[in-house]
PDB file of C-alpha atoms in Angstrom:
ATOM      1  CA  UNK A   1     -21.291 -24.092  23.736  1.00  0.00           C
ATOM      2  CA  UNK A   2     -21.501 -23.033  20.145  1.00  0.00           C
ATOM      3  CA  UNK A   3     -20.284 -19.554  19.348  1.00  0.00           C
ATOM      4  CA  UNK A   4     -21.690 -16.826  17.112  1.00  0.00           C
ATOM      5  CA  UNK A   5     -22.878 -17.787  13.341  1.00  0.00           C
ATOM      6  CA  UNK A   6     -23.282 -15.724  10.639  1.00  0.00           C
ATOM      7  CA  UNK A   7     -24.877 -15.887   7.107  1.00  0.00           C
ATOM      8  CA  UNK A   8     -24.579 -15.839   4.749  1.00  0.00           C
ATOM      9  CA  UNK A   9     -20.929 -15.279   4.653  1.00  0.00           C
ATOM     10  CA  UNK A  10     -20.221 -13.468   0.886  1.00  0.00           C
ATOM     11  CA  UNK A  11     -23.295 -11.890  -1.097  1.00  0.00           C
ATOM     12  CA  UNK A  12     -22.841  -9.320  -3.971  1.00  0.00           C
ATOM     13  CA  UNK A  13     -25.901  -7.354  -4.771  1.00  0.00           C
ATOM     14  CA  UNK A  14     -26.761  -4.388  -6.817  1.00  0.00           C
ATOM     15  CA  UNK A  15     -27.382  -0.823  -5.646  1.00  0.00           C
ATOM     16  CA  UNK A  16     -31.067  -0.466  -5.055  1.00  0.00           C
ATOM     17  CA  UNK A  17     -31.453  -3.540  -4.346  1.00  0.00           C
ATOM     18  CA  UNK A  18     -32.005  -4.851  -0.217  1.00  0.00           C
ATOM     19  CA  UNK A  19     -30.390  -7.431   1.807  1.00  0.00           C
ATOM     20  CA  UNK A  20     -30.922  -9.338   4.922  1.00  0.00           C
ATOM     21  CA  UNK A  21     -27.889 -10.683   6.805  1.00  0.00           C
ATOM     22  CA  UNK A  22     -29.222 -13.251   9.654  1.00  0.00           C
ATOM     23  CA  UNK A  23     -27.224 -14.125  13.117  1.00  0.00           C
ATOM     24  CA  UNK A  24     -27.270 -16.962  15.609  1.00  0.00           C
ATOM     25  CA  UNK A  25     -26.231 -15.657  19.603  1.00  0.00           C
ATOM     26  CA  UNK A  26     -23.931 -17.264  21.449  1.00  0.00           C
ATOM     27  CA  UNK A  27     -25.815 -19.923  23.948  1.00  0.00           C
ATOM     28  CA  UNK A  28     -27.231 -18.040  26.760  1.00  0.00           C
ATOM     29  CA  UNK A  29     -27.091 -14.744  25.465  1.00  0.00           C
ATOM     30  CA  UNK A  30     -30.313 -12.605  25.015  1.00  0.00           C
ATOM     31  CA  UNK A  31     -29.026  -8.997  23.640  1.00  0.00           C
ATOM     32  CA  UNK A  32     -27.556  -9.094  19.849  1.00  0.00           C
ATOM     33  CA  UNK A  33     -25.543  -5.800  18.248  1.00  0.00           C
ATOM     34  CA  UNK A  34     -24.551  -5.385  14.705  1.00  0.00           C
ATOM     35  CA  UNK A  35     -21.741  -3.399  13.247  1.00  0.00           C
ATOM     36  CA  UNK A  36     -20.130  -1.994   9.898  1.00  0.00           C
ATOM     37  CA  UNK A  37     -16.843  -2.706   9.392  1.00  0.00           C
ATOM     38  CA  UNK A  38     -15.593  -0.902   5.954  1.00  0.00           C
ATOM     39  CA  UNK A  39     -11.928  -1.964   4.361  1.00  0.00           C
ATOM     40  CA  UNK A  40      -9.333  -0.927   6.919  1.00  0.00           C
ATOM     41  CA  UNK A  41     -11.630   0.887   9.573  1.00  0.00           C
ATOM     42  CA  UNK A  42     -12.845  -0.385  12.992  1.00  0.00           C
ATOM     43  CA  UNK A  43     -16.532  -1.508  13.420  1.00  0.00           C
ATOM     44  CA  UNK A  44     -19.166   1.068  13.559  1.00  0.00           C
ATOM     45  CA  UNK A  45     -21.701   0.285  16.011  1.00  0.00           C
ATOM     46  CA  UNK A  46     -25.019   0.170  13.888  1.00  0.00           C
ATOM     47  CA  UNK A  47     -27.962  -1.121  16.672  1.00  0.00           C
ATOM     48  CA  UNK A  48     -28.763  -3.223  19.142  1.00  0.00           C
ATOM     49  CA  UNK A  49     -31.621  -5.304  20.384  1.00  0.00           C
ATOM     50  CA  UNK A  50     -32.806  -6.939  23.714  1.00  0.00           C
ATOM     51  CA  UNK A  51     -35.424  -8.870  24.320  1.00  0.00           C
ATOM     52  CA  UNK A  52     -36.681  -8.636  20.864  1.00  0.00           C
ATOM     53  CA  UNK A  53     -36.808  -4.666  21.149  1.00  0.00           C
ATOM     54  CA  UNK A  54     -34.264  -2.273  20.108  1.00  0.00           C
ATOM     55  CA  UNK A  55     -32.512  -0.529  22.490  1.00  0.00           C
ATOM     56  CA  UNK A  56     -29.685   1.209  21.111  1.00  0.00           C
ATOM     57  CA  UNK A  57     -29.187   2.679  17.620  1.00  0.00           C
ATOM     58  CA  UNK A  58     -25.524   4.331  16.147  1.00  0.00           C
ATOM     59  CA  UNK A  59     -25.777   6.813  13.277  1.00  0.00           C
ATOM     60  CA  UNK A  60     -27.197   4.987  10.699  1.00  0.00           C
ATOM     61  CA  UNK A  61     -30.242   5.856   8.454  1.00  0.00           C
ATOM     62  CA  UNK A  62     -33.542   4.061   9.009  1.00  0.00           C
ATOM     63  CA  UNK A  63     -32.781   1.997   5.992  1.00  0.00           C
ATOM     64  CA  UNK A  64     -30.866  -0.128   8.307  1.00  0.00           C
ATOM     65  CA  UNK A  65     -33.563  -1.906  10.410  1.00  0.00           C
ATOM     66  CA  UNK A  66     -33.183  -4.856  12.592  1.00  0.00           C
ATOM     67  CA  UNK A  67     -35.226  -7.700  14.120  1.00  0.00           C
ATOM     68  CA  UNK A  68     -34.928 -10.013  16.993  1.00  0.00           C
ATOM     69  CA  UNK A  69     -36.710 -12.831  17.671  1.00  0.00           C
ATOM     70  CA  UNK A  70     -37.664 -14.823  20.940  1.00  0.00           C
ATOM     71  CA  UNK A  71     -34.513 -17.432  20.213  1.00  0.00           C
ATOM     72  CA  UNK A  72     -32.215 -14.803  20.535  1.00  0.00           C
ATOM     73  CA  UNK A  73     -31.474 -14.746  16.715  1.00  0.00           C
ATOM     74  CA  UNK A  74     -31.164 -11.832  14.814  1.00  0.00           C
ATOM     75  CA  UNK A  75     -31.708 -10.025  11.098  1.00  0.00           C
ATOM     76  CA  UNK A  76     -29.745  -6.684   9.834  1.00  0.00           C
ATOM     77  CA  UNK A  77     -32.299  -5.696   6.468  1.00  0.00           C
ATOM     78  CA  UNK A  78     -30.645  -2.655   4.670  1.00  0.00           C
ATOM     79  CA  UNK A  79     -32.736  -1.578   1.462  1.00  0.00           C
ATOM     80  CA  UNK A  80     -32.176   0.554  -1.292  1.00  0.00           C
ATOM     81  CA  UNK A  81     -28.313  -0.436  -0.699  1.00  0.00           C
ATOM     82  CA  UNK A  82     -25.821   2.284  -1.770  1.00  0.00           C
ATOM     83  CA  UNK A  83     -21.710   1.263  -3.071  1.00  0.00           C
ATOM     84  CA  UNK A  84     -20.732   2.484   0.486  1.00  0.00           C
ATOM     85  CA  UNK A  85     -22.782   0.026   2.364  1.00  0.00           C
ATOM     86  CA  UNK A  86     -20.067  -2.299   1.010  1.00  0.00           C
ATOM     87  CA  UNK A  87     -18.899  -3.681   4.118  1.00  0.00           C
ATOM     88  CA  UNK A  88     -18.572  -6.699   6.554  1.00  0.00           C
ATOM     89  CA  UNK A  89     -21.065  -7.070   8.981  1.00  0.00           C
ATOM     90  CA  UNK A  90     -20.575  -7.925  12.148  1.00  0.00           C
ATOM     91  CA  UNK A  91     -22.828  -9.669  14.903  1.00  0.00           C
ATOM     92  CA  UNK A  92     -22.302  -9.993  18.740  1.00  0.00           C
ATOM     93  CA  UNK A  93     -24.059 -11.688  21.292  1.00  0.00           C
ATOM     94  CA  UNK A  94     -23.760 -10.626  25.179  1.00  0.00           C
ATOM     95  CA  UNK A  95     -25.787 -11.308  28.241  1.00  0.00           C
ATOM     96  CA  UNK A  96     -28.127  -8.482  29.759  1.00  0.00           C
ATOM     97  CA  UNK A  97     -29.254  -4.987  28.506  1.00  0.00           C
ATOM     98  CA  UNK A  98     -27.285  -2.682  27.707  1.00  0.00           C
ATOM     99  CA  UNK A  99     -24.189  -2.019  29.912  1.00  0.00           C
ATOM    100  CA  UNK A 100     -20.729  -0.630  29.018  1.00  0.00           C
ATOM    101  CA  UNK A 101     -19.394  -3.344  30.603  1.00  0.00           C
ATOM    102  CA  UNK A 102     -20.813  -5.738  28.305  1.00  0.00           C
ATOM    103  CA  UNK A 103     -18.255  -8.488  26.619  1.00  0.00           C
ATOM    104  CA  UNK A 104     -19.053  -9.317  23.116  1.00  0.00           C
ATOM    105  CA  UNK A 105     -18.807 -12.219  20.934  1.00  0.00           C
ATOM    106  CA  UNK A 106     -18.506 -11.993  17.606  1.00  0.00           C
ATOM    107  CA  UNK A 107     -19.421 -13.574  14.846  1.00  0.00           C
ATOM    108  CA  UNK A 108     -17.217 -14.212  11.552  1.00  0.00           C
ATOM    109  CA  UNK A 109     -19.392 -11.438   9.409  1.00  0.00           C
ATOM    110  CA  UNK A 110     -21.369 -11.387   6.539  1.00  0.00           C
ATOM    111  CA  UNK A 111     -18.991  -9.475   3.604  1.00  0.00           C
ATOM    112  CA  UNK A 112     -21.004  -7.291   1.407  1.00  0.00           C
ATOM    113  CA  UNK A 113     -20.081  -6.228  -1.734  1.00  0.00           C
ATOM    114  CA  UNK A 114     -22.478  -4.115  -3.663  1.00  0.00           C
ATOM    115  CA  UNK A 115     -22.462  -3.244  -7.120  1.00  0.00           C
TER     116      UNK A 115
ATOM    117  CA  UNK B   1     -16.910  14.151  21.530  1.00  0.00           C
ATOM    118  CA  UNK B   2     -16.387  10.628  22.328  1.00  0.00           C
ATOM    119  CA  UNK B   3     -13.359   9.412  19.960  1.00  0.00           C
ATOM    120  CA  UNK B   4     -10.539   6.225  19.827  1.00  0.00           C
ATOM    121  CA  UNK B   5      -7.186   7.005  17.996  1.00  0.00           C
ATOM    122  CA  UNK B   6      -4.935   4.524  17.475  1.00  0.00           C
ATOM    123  CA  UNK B   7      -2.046   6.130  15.664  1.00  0.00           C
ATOM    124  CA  UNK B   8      -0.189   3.536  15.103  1.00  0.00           C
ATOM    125  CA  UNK B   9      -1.891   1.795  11.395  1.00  0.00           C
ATOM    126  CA  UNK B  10       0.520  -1.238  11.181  1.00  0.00           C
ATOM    127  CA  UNK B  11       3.485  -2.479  12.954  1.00  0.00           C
ATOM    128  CA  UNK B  12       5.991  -5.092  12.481  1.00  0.00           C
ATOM    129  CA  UNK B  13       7.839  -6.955  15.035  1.00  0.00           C
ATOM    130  CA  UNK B  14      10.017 -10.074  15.085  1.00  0.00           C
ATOM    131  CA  UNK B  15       9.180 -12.874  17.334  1.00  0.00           C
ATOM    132  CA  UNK B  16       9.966 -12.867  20.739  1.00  0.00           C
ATOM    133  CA  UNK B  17      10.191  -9.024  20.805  1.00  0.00           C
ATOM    134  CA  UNK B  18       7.828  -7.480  22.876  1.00  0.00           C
ATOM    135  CA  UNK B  19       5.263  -4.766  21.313  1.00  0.00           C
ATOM    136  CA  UNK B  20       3.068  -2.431  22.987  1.00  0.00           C
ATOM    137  CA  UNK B  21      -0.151  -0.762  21.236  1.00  0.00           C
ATOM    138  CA  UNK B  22      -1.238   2.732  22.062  1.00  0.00           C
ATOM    139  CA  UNK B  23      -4.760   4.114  22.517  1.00  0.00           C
ATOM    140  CA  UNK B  24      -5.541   7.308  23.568  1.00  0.00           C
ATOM    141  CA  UNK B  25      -9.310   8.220  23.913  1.00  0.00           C
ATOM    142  CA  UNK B  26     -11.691  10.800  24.301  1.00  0.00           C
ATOM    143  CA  UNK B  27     -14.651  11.111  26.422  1.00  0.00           C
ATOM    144  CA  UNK B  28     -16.694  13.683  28.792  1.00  0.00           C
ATOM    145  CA  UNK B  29     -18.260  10.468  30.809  1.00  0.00           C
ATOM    146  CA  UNK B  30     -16.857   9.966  34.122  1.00  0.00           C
ATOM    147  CA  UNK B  31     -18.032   6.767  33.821  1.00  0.00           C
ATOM    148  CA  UNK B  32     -16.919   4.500  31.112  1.00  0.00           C
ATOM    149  CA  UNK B  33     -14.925   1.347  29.901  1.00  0.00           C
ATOM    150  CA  UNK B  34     -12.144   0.431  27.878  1.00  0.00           C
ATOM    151  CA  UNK B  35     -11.638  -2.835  25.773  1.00  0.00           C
ATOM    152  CA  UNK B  36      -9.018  -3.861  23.643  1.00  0.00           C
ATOM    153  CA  UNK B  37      -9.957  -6.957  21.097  1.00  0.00           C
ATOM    154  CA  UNK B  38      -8.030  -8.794  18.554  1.00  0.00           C
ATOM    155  CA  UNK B  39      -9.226  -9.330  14.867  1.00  0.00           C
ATOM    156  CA  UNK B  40      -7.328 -12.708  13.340  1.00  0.00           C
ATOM    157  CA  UNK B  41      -7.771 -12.773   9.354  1.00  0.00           C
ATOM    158  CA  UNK B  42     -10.814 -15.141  10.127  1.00  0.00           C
ATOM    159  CA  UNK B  43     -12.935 -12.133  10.750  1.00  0.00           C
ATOM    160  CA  UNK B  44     -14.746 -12.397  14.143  1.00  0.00           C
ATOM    161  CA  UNK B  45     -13.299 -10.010  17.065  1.00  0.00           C
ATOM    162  CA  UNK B  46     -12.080 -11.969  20.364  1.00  0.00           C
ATOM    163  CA  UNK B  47     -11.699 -10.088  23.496  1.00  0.00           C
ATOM    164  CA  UNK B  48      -8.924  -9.353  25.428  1.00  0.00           C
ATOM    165  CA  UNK B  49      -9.147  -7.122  28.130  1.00  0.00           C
ATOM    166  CA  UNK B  50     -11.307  -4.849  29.756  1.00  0.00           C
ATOM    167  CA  UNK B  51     -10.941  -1.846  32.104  1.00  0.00           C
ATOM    168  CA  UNK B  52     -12.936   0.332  33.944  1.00  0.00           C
ATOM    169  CA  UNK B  53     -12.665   4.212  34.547  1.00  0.00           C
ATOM    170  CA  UNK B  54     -12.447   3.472  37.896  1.00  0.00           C
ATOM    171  CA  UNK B  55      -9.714   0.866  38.350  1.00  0.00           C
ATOM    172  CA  UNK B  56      -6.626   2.191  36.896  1.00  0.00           C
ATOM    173  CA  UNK B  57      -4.841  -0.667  38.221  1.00  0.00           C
ATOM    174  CA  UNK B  58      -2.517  -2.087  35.545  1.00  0.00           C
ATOM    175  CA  UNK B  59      -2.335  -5.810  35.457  1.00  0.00           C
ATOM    176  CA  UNK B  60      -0.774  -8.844  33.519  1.00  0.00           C
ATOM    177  CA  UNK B  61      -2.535 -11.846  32.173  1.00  0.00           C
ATOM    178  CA  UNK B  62      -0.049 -14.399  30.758  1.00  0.00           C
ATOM    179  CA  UNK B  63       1.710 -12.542  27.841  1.00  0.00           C
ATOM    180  CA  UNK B  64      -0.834  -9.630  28.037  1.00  0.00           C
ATOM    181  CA  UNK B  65      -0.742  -6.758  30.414  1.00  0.00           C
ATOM    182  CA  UNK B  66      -2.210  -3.061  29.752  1.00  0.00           C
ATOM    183  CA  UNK B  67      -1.245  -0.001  30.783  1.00  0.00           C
ATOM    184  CA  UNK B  68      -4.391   2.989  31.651  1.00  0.00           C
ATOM    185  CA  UNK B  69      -4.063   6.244  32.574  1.00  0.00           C
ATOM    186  CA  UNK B  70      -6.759   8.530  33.076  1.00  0.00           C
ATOM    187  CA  UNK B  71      -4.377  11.525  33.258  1.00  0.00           C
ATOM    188  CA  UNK B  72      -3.250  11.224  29.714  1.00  0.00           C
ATOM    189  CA  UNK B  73      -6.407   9.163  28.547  1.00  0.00           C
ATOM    190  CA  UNK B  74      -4.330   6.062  26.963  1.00  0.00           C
ATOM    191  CA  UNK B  75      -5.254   2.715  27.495  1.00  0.00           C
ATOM    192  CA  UNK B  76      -1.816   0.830  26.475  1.00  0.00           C
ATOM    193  CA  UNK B  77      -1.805  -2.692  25.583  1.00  0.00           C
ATOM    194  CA  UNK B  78       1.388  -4.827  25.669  1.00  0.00           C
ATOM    195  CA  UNK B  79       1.851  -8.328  24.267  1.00  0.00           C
ATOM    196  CA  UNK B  80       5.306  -9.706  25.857  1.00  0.00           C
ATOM    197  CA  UNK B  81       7.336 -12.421  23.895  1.00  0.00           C
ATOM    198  CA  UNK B  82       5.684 -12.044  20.714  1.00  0.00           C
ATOM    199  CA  UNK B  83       4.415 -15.255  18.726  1.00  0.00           C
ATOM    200  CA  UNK B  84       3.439 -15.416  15.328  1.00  0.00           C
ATOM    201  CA  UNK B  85      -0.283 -16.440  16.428  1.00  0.00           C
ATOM    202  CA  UNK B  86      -0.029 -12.850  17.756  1.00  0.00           C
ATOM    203  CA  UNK B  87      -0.208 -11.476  14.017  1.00  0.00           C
ATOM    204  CA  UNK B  88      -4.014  -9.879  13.411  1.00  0.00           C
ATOM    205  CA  UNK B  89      -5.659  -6.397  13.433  1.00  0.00           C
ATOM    206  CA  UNK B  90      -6.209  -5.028  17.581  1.00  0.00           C
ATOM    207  CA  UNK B  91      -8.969  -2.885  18.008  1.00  0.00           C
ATOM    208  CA  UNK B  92      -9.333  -0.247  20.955  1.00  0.00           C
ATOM    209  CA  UNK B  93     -12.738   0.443  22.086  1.00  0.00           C
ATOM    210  CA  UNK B  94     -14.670   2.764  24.268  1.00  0.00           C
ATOM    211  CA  UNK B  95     -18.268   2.090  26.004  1.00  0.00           C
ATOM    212  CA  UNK B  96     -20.460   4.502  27.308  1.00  0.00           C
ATOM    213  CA  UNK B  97     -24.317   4.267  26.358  1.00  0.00           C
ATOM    214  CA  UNK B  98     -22.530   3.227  23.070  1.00  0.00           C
ATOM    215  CA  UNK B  99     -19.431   1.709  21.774  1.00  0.00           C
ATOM    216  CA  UNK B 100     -16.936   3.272  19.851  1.00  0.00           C
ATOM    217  CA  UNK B 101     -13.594   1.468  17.868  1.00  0.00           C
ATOM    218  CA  UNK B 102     -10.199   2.824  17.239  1.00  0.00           C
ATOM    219  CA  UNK B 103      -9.023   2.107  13.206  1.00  0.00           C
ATOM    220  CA  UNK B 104      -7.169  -0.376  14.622  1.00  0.00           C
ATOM    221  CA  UNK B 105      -3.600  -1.294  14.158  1.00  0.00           C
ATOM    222  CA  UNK B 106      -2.377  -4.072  12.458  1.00  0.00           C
ATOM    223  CA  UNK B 107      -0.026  -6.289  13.624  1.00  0.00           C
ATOM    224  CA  UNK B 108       2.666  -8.315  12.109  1.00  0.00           C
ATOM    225  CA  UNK B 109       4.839 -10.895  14.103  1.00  0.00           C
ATOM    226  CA  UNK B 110       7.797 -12.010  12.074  1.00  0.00           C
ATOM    227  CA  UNK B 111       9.510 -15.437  12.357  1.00  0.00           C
TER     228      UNK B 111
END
């Protein structure tokens, strides 16, 4: 059963510029969530998506957009990046829509550093 | 306003020694869950426990047990005989149609 992969895993970019971080689910999990996880803080939930639809969105601008596809896999795009979007994203894969009782698993992240 | 505090920002203990984390949390749901998950320097979040508002029925797991209250809104976790492995960031988390994390607290197990 192979886990959660990320990529890529480091990227620097330049503000202005856009990015698109891309995640594998977990085996038999259908519903993908990403997160922001500055220096020191816990992860901010940013979206999530089931069944290639979103269906769940934290308080992030609609720069951040998201995209699942019908393998499961995901894509975080953020464009016209800003120095506090420096971060490390974070996937997770779960079974089912939404539910509070949902476990996650997590990926490694992607760390973003942008100029 | 839904909200995780974890006061405590970084602890040190030496092996063996038991440690407990706090969590106290905020929330007008009556329905709702708790996690607690551990962050190792490799990055990815790994899942502990989990707890629903309706089972305040503390429990142990090997070296792990937890400790919820509803009257005081904590959500305790307690890792007994400490190991060096046991050294990584522990996040405290709460679910209702979202999820929010605590800051965290780090945690350092001394040999």
């Amino acid at each position: 059963e192979t886990g959660v992969t990320q990529s890529p895993t480091h990227l620097i970019k330049t503000r202005g510029q856009q990015v698109t971080l891309r995640c594998s689910s977990q085996s038999g999990h259908n519903t993908v969530s990403w997160y922001q996880q500055a220096l020191g803080q816990g992860p901010q939930f940013i979206f999530q998506y089931y069944r290639e639809e979103e269906n769940g969105r934290g308080n992030f601008p609609p720069r951040f957009s998201g995209l699942q596809f019908p393998n499961y896999s995901s894509e975080l795009n953020v464009n016209a990046l800003e120095l506090d979007d420096s971060a490390l994203y974070l996937c997770a894969s779960s079974t089912g829509s939404y539910s509070g009782a949902n476990v996650l698993t997590f990926g490694a992240g992607s760390r973003l550093t942008v100029l | 306003a839904q909200k995780v505090t974890q006061a405590q920002t970084e602890i040190s203990v030496v092996e063996k020694e038991d440690v407990t984390l706090d969590c106290v949390y905020e929330t007008r749901d009556t329905t709702y869950y708790l996690f607690w998950y551990k962050q190792p320097p490799s990055g990815e979040l790994v899942f502990l426990i989990r707890r629903n508002s309706f089972d305040e029925q503390n429990e142990i797991s090997g070296r792990y047990s937890w400790n919820f209250q509803k009257s005081t809104s904590s959500f305790n976790f307690t890792i007994t005989a400490s190991q060096v492995v046991d050294s990584a960031v522990y996040f405290c988390a709460l679910t209702y149609d979202k999820i929010i994390f605590g800051k965290g607290t780090r945690l350092h197990i001394l040999p």
